[in-house]
Amino acid sequence: MGFREHAACVRRIVGIVLAVLLIGGVAVAVVAGRDSKDTSTATKTVRGVIGSEKAEFFADPDVVKALAAKGFTVKAETSGSWAMDQLPLKDYDFAFPGSKAPADELQRKSSVKGGPIRPFYSPLVVVAHRGAAQVLADNGLATLSGKSSGKLLMAPYLKAAKADRTWQQLNGAGKHAELTGTVFITSTDPVASNSGALYLAAASYVADGGRVAADEAAIDRTAPLLKKLIQVQGAQQTSSDAPFRDFISGVGNPLVLVYESQVASLLLQKQDLGDPVVLYPDTTVSSDHTLVPLTDSGRQFGELLSTDPRLRELAVRHGFRPQGAAAEFTAATAGHTDYIDQQLTGIRQAPVPTATVLRAMARRTRG
């Protein structure tokens, strides 16, 4: 090989080596940037514990992308809302239970200034198979406003539960072979789960003549009924997702307590619901999904969830009602008013007892 050919070969090798080193240098710079406080190219990782009803929202690739665009990566783990205070919270940036009562309890353990943040909420509803909903309506336990929606009349329903009414005792139930045994609503474990605890809150309020339980005497007055509502169900889940999925697939109990957001999410994503009727209890409790910041990064993240237009849009797509922005939910669900009561017309909101009272109430249902 001549001198010129050898020199050209050396230049090519040196060029390749320099290119490799340059690429390696850029890669090191990116990793270092992520580990440094330079947020111009970095994302801030926040770790949180969430109610399982929000798991699909945080797993949505569009949500992940929207958060990354604002500089956040979220690592979320699920837990029953009422079990979060048993976790080692020092390892988290935020806790995100499904309602205010457990959030208030968690807030007392946080040293971060400012109160909890409530980005969105969802009323509790009962999904019923069409035959079951019609039988309830024919027997004065519900009213129907169409084929796919209506109201569950809580006072008559609780009266029937207290009397251990069976489907066979209801007029018209004989036409539906699947309607047998005691009439009851499947709910989640009230000791650990938010929706189950809120079910007790609404039931106790109605059963005690519109009074919010505030002491042991109030718990005593409704304890026998609440115990019936829970113990008739047998084993309970700690998440509303599994009973809802069973219901949609056509198995399980014909009456299931879920979040409206679970129904709205499937509708907005054009998934098949089968034949459900959405019954809004005429006295209910809305689940105020409440984020408790445990670090300054957790607070920044919570404020972003509440204010960012894209994240609010995605929350609506997952069925949640943004706080203070009813028009966003109304516009998104305009094509689904046969299922969704956008204005919650004629529905009374029951106040929720303190966390201490509600926990005691839930424990009493266990015997």
Short mmCIF file of C-alpha atoms in Angstrom, two decimals:
data_model
loop_
_atom_site.label_atom_id
_atom_site.label_comp_id
_atom_site.label_asym_id
_atom_site.label_seq_id
_atom_site.Cartn_x
_atom_site.Cartn_y
_atom_site.Cartn_z
CA MET A 1 0.00 0.00 0.00
CA GLY A 2 1.41 3.42 -0.98
CA PHE A 3 1.78 6.38 1.31
CA ARG A 4 -1.33 8.19 0.02
CA GLU A 5 -3.50 5.09 0.28
CA HIS A 6 -2.22 4.42 3.82
CA ALA A 7 -2.87 8.04 4.87
CA ALA A 8 -6.41 7.92 3.48
CA CYS A 9 -7.10 4.70 5.37
CA VAL A 10 -5.81 6.23 8.61
CA ARG A 11 -8.01 9.29 8.10
CA ARG A 12 -11.08 7.07 7.62
CA ILE A 13 -10.31 5.11 10.82
CA VAL A 14 -9.71 8.29 12.80
CA GLY A 15 -12.98 9.72 11.45
CA ILE A 16 -14.91 6.66 12.54
CA VAL A 17 -13.34 6.73 16.01
CA LEU A 18 -14.14 10.43 16.41
CA ALA A 19 -17.73 9.84 15.34
CA VAL A 20 -18.13 7.05 17.89
CA LEU A 21 -16.62 9.23 20.61
CA LEU A 22 -18.90 12.12 19.67
CA ILE A 23 -22.00 9.95 19.79
CA GLY A 24 -20.86 8.56 23.14
CA GLY A 25 -20.32 12.09 24.43
CA VAL A 26 -23.87 13.12 23.47
CA ALA A 27 -25.30 10.03 25.17
CA VAL A 28 -23.40 10.83 28.37
CA ALA A 29 -24.62 14.42 28.24
CA VAL A 30 -28.26 13.33 27.95
CA VAL A 31 -28.00 10.97 30.90
CA ALA A 32 -26.26 13.61 32.93
CA GLY A 33 -28.89 16.13 31.98
CA ARG A 34 -31.60 13.86 33.31
CA ASP A 35 -29.74 13.43 36.56
CA SER A 36 -29.00 17.14 36.93
CA LYS A 37 -31.37 19.98 37.76
CA ASP A 38 -31.37 21.20 34.16
CA THR A 39 -35.06 20.91 33.28
CA SER A 40 -34.70 22.26 29.73
CA THR A 41 -34.26 18.72 28.41
CA ALA A 42 -35.06 16.67 31.52
CA THR A 43 -38.20 15.12 32.96
CA LYS A 44 -38.83 15.05 36.68
CA THR A 45 -39.85 11.64 38.00
CA VAL A 46 -42.54 11.66 40.67
CA ARG A 47 -43.70 8.57 42.49
CA GLY A 48 -47.20 8.25 43.83
CA VAL A 49 -49.81 5.88 45.17
CA ILE A 50 -53.22 6.08 43.49
CA GLY A 51 -56.67 4.54 43.74
CA SER A 52 -57.01 1.74 41.19
CA GLU A 53 -59.86 3.55 39.42
CA LYS A 54 -57.23 5.99 38.09
CA ALA A 55 -54.75 3.33 36.90
CA GLU A 56 -55.95 3.38 33.29
CA PHE A 57 -55.66 7.17 33.19
CA PHE A 58 -52.03 7.12 34.26
CA ALA A 59 -51.24 4.19 31.94
CA ASP A 60 -52.72 5.95 28.90
CA PRO A 61 -49.88 6.65 26.41
CA ASP A 62 -51.43 10.03 25.62
CA VAL A 63 -51.35 10.95 29.32
CA VAL A 64 -47.74 9.79 29.57
CA LYS A 65 -46.89 11.92 26.53
CA ALA A 66 -48.74 14.98 27.86
CA LEU A 67 -46.98 14.71 31.21
CA ALA A 68 -43.58 14.30 29.54
CA ALA A 69 -44.24 17.43 27.48
CA LYS A 70 -44.59 19.29 30.79
CA GLY A 71 -41.47 17.72 32.24
CA PHE A 72 -42.93 14.88 34.34
CA THR A 73 -42.58 11.13 34.42
CA VAL A 74 -45.02 9.46 36.82
CA LYS A 75 -44.48 6.13 38.52
CA ALA A 76 -47.81 5.19 40.08
CA GLU A 77 -48.70 2.24 42.28
CA THR A 78 -52.27 1.31 43.18
CA SER A 79 -53.78 0.85 46.62
CA GLY A 80 -57.17 0.94 48.28
CA SER A 81 -57.81 4.57 49.21
CA TRP A 82 -58.39 3.75 52.88
CA ALA A 83 -55.24 1.62 53.08
CA MET A 84 -52.84 4.32 51.82
CA ASP A 85 -52.02 5.65 55.26
CA GLN A 86 -50.52 2.24 56.10
CA LEU A 87 -47.88 2.64 53.37
CA PRO A 88 -44.35 4.09 53.87
CA LEU A 89 -45.30 7.53 52.55
CA LYS A 90 -41.75 8.83 52.87
CA ASP A 91 -41.05 7.02 49.59
CA TYR A 92 -43.75 8.90 47.64
CA ASP A 93 -44.19 12.37 46.16
CA PHE A 94 -47.97 12.24 46.29
CA ALA A 95 -50.93 10.12 47.41
CA PHE A 96 -54.09 10.21 45.31
CA PRO A 97 -57.06 8.53 47.04
CA GLY A 98 -60.59 8.61 45.70
CA SER A 99 -62.19 11.01 48.17
CA LYS A 100 -61.64 13.80 50.67
CA ALA A 101 -61.92 11.80 53.91
CA PRO A 102 -58.84 9.56 53.43
CA ALA A 103 -57.03 12.52 51.84
CA ASP A 104 -57.59 14.61 54.96
CA GLU A 105 -56.05 11.85 57.02
CA LEU A 106 -53.06 11.63 54.70
CA GLN A 107 -52.68 15.41 54.66
CA ARG A 108 -52.01 15.43 58.39
CA LYS A 109 -48.90 13.35 57.71
CA SER A 110 -47.57 15.69 55.01
CA SER A 111 -45.18 18.52 55.78
CA VAL A 112 -45.75 20.20 52.40
CA LYS A 113 -47.44 23.58 52.66
CA GLY A 114 -50.90 24.06 51.16
CA GLY A 115 -53.91 21.79 51.19
CA PRO A 116 -54.93 18.84 49.01
CA ILE A 117 -55.69 19.31 45.30
CA ARG A 118 -58.90 18.06 43.69
CA PRO A 119 -58.40 17.83 39.90
CA PHE A 120 -61.58 15.87 39.12
CA TYR A 121 -64.47 13.90 40.61
CA SER A 122 -67.01 11.21 39.78
CA PRO A 123 -70.43 10.34 41.25
CA LEU A 124 -71.14 6.81 42.41
CA VAL A 125 -73.70 4.94 40.31
CA VAL A 126 -75.23 1.47 40.21
CA VAL A 127 -75.03 -0.45 36.96
CA ALA A 128 -77.86 -2.91 36.47
CA HIS A 129 -78.69 -5.39 33.76
CA ARG A 130 -81.77 -4.25 31.89
CA GLY A 131 -84.06 -6.95 33.26
CA ALA A 132 -83.01 -6.22 36.85
CA ALA A 133 -83.50 -2.46 36.38
CA GLN A 134 -87.01 -3.00 35.02
CA VAL A 135 -87.96 -5.24 37.94
CA LEU A 136 -86.68 -2.64 40.41
CA ALA A 137 -88.73 0.03 38.65
CA ASP A 138 -91.86 -2.14 38.58
CA ASN A 139 -91.56 -2.60 42.34
CA GLY A 140 -90.93 1.01 43.33
CA LEU A 141 -87.21 0.66 44.01
CA ALA A 142 -86.09 2.65 40.97
CA THR A 143 -87.36 4.95 38.24
CA LEU A 144 -86.30 4.72 34.59
CA SER A 145 -85.85 7.72 32.33
CA GLY A 146 -85.19 5.64 29.24
CA LYS A 147 -83.80 2.27 28.28
CA SER A 148 -80.36 2.93 29.67
CA SER A 149 -80.59 5.24 32.68
CA GLY A 150 -82.64 6.09 35.73
CA LYS A 151 -82.50 6.55 39.49
CA LEU A 152 -82.15 4.11 42.34
CA LEU A 153 -84.54 5.16 45.11
CA MET A 154 -82.37 4.75 48.18
CA ALA A 155 -85.03 4.80 50.90
CA PRO A 156 -87.17 2.04 49.30
CA TYR A 157 -84.05 0.06 48.42
CA LEU A 158 -82.74 0.20 51.99
CA LYS A 159 -86.15 -0.79 53.29
CA ALA A 160 -86.08 -3.85 51.03
CA ALA A 161 -82.54 -4.67 52.18
CA LYS A 162 -83.55 -4.41 55.82
CA ALA A 163 -86.38 -6.88 55.16
CA ASP A 164 -84.07 -9.30 53.31
CA ARG A 165 -86.21 -9.07 50.18
CA THR A 166 -85.41 -11.60 47.47
CA TRP A 167 -85.77 -11.22 43.73
CA GLN A 168 -88.41 -13.95 43.80
CA GLN A 169 -90.56 -11.70 46.01
CA LEU A 170 -90.54 -8.91 43.41
CA ASN A 171 -93.18 -8.73 40.72
CA GLY A 172 -91.88 -9.64 37.30
CA ALA A 173 -88.64 -11.26 38.45
CA GLY A 174 -89.90 -14.68 37.40
CA LYS A 175 -89.36 -13.70 33.76
CA HIS A 176 -85.62 -13.50 34.37
CA ALA A 177 -84.01 -16.77 35.41
CA GLU A 178 -80.80 -15.01 36.48
CA LEU A 179 -82.61 -12.99 39.17
CA THR A 180 -82.53 -15.19 42.25
CA GLY A 181 -81.60 -14.83 45.89
CA THR A 182 -81.41 -11.71 48.03
CA VAL A 183 -81.54 -8.33 46.31
CA PHE A 184 -78.25 -6.57 46.99
CA ILE A 185 -75.70 -4.25 45.43
CA THR A 186 -72.15 -5.49 44.97
CA SER A 187 -69.72 -2.96 46.43
CA THR A 188 -66.07 -2.98 47.41
CA ASP A 189 -64.60 -3.61 50.85
CA PRO A 190 -65.40 -0.46 52.88
CA VAL A 191 -62.47 -1.03 55.21
CA ALA A 192 -59.94 -0.58 52.38
CA SER A 193 -61.76 0.83 49.37
CA ASN A 194 -63.12 4.29 48.71
CA SER A 195 -66.29 3.37 46.81
CA GLY A 196 -67.30 0.85 49.47
CA ALA A 197 -66.80 3.38 52.25
CA LEU A 198 -68.78 6.05 50.40
CA TYR A 199 -71.61 3.56 49.87
CA LEU A 200 -71.87 3.27 53.66
CA ALA A 201 -71.80 7.05 53.99
CA ALA A 202 -74.77 7.48 51.65
CA ALA A 203 -76.70 4.54 53.12
CA SER A 204 -76.23 5.67 56.72
CA TYR A 205 -77.30 9.21 55.85
CA VAL A 206 -80.56 8.01 54.28
CA ALA A 207 -81.24 5.35 56.92
CA ASP A 208 -80.77 7.87 59.75
CA GLY A 209 -83.26 10.37 58.37
CA GLY A 210 -80.81 12.68 56.60
CA ARG A 211 -78.33 12.96 59.47
CA VAL A 212 -74.58 12.67 59.10
CA ALA A 213 -73.10 10.13 61.50
CA ALA A 214 -70.95 12.01 64.00
CA ASP A 215 -70.55 9.73 67.02
CA GLU A 216 -70.85 6.19 68.33
CA ALA A 217 -74.59 6.57 68.94
CA ALA A 218 -75.14 7.44 65.28
CA ILE A 219 -73.08 4.45 64.21
CA ASP A 220 -75.17 2.23 66.49
CA ARG A 221 -78.41 3.39 64.88
CA THR A 222 -77.50 2.20 61.39
CA ALA A 223 -74.98 -0.56 62.14
CA PRO A 224 -77.42 -3.51 61.77
CA LEU A 225 -78.56 -2.34 58.33
CA LEU A 226 -75.06 -1.52 57.09
CA LYS A 227 -73.88 -4.92 58.29
CA LYS A 228 -76.59 -6.55 56.16
CA LEU A 229 -75.59 -4.52 53.09
CA ILE A 230 -72.03 -5.78 53.37
CA GLN A 231 -72.27 -9.30 54.74
CA VAL A 232 -74.83 -10.46 52.18
CA GLN A 233 -72.13 -9.96 49.54
CA GLY A 234 -69.66 -12.47 50.94
CA ALA A 235 -66.05 -11.86 49.88
CA GLN A 236 -65.44 -8.36 48.55
CA GLN A 237 -62.88 -6.85 46.23
CA THR A 238 -60.72 -3.88 47.22
CA SER A 239 -61.12 -2.32 43.77
CA SER A 240 -64.27 -1.50 41.80
CA ASP A 241 -62.56 -2.48 38.54
CA ALA A 242 -62.93 -6.26 38.90
CA PRO A 243 -66.70 -6.27 39.74
CA PHE A 244 -67.33 -3.81 36.91
CA ARG A 245 -65.42 -5.93 34.40
CA ASP A 246 -67.34 -9.01 35.56
CA PHE A 247 -70.60 -7.13 35.12
CA ILE A 248 -69.72 -5.99 31.59
CA SER A 249 -68.74 -9.54 30.63
CA GLY A 250 -72.13 -10.79 31.81
CA VAL A 251 -71.15 -12.57 35.02
CA GLY A 252 -71.52 -11.68 38.68
CA ASN A 253 -74.28 -9.85 40.50
CA PRO A 254 -76.91 -7.93 38.44
CA LEU A 255 -76.42 -4.77 40.55
CA VAL A 256 -72.92 -3.33 40.98
CA LEU A 257 -71.75 -0.07 42.55
CA VAL A 258 -69.15 1.68 40.37
CA TYR A 259 -67.90 5.13 39.52
CA GLU A 260 -69.68 7.02 36.75
CA SER A 261 -66.22 7.54 35.26
CA GLN A 262 -65.89 3.81 34.60
CA VAL A 263 -69.04 3.86 32.49
CA ALA A 264 -68.28 7.17 30.78
CA SER A 265 -64.75 6.05 29.93
CA LEU A 266 -65.98 3.01 28.00
CA LEU A 267 -68.61 5.09 26.22
CA LEU A 268 -66.13 7.77 25.19
CA GLN A 269 -63.70 5.13 23.95
CA LYS A 270 -66.54 3.50 21.97
CA GLN A 271 -66.29 0.16 23.75
CA ASP A 272 -69.23 -2.24 23.97
CA LEU A 273 -71.13 -2.01 27.27
CA GLY A 274 -73.65 -4.77 26.62
CA ASP A 275 -77.09 -4.02 28.08
CA PRO A 276 -76.46 -1.96 31.24
CA VAL A 277 -78.79 0.59 32.78
CA VAL A 278 -76.99 3.29 34.77
CA LEU A 279 -78.93 4.04 37.96
CA TYR A 280 -77.95 7.19 39.83
CA PRO A 281 -78.85 6.83 43.52
CA ASP A 282 -81.22 9.67 44.38
CA THR A 283 -79.00 10.25 47.42
CA THR A 284 -75.38 9.60 46.66
CA VAL A 285 -71.82 10.70 47.37
CA SER A 286 -69.45 12.03 44.74
CA SER A 287 -65.93 10.71 44.79
CA ASP A 288 -63.66 13.76 44.88
CA HIS A 289 -60.36 12.38 43.64
CA THR A 290 -58.01 14.24 45.96
CA LEU A 291 -54.26 14.49 45.51
CA VAL A 292 -52.18 14.99 48.65
CA PRO A 293 -48.72 16.44 47.88
CA LEU A 294 -46.01 14.80 49.98
CA THR A 295 -43.12 16.72 48.38
CA ASP A 296 -42.79 19.99 46.48
CA SER A 297 -42.55 17.99 43.25
CA GLY A 298 -45.81 16.27 44.15
CA ARG A 299 -47.50 19.65 44.58
CA GLN A 300 -46.22 20.86 41.20
CA PHE A 301 -47.55 17.69 39.62
CA GLY A 302 -50.97 18.03 41.29
CA GLU A 303 -51.33 21.63 40.18
CA LEU A 304 -50.46 20.59 36.63
CA LEU A 305 -53.23 17.95 36.66
CA SER A 306 -55.72 20.63 37.69
CA THR A 307 -54.74 23.37 35.27
CA ASP A 308 -53.26 21.88 32.11
CA PRO A 309 -55.89 21.90 29.29
CA ARG A 310 -54.56 18.74 27.63
CA LEU A 311 -54.51 16.75 30.86
CA ARG A 312 -58.03 17.94 31.71
CA GLU A 313 -59.16 16.82 28.26
CA LEU A 314 -57.63 13.40 28.83
CA ALA A 315 -59.21 13.15 32.30
CA VAL A 316 -62.60 13.73 30.66
CA ARG A 317 -61.80 11.06 28.08
CA HIS A 318 -61.38 8.67 31.02
CA GLY A 319 -64.81 9.66 32.31
CA PHE A 320 -63.85 12.07 35.09
CA ARG A 321 -65.59 15.41 35.67
CA PRO A 322 -63.00 18.21 36.03
CA GLN A 323 -63.51 20.40 39.07
CA GLY A 324 -65.06 23.75 38.17
CA ALA A 325 -65.42 22.97 34.46
CA ALA A 326 -68.72 21.19 33.91
CA ALA A 327 -68.84 22.35 30.29
CA GLU A 328 -65.87 20.15 29.34
CA PHE A 329 -67.59 16.99 30.57
CA THR A 330 -70.95 18.04 29.12
CA ALA A 331 -69.46 18.60 25.66
CA ALA A 332 -67.57 15.30 25.68
CA THR A 333 -70.59 13.21 26.75
CA ALA A 334 -73.17 14.99 24.58
CA GLY A 335 -73.65 11.86 22.48
CA HIS A 336 -74.18 9.59 25.50
CA THR A 337 -76.98 11.22 27.47
CA ASP A 338 -79.01 8.02 27.20
CA TYR A 339 -76.60 6.67 29.87
CA ILE A 340 -75.08 9.77 31.50
CA ASP A 341 -77.01 12.28 33.60
CA GLN A 342 -74.84 15.27 32.80
CA GLN A 343 -76.51 17.68 35.23
CA LEU A 344 -77.15 15.14 38.03
CA THR A 345 -80.74 16.32 38.03
CA GLY A 346 -82.63 15.76 41.29
CA ILE A 347 -79.75 13.91 42.92
CA ARG A 348 -78.98 14.78 46.52
CA GLN A 349 -75.38 14.79 47.73
CA ALA A 350 -74.98 13.22 51.16
CA PRO A 351 -72.30 14.76 53.40
CA VAL A 352 -69.54 12.35 54.33
CA PRO A 353 -68.66 11.59 57.97
CA THR A 354 -65.15 12.17 59.22
CA ALA A 355 -62.54 9.55 58.43
CA THR A 356 -62.60 8.35 62.04
CA VAL A 357 -66.38 7.80 62.04
CA LEU A 358 -66.41 6.20 58.60
CA ARG A 359 -63.63 3.80 59.54
CA ALA A 360 -65.53 2.79 62.69
CA MET A 361 -68.68 2.35 60.61
CA ALA A 362 -66.84 0.11 58.15
CA ARG A 363 -65.33 -2.02 60.92
CA ARG A 364 -68.78 -2.56 62.45
CA THR A 365 -69.99 -4.17 59.21
CA ARG A 366 -67.51 -6.97 59.85
CA GLY A 367 -69.32 -8.06 62.99
#
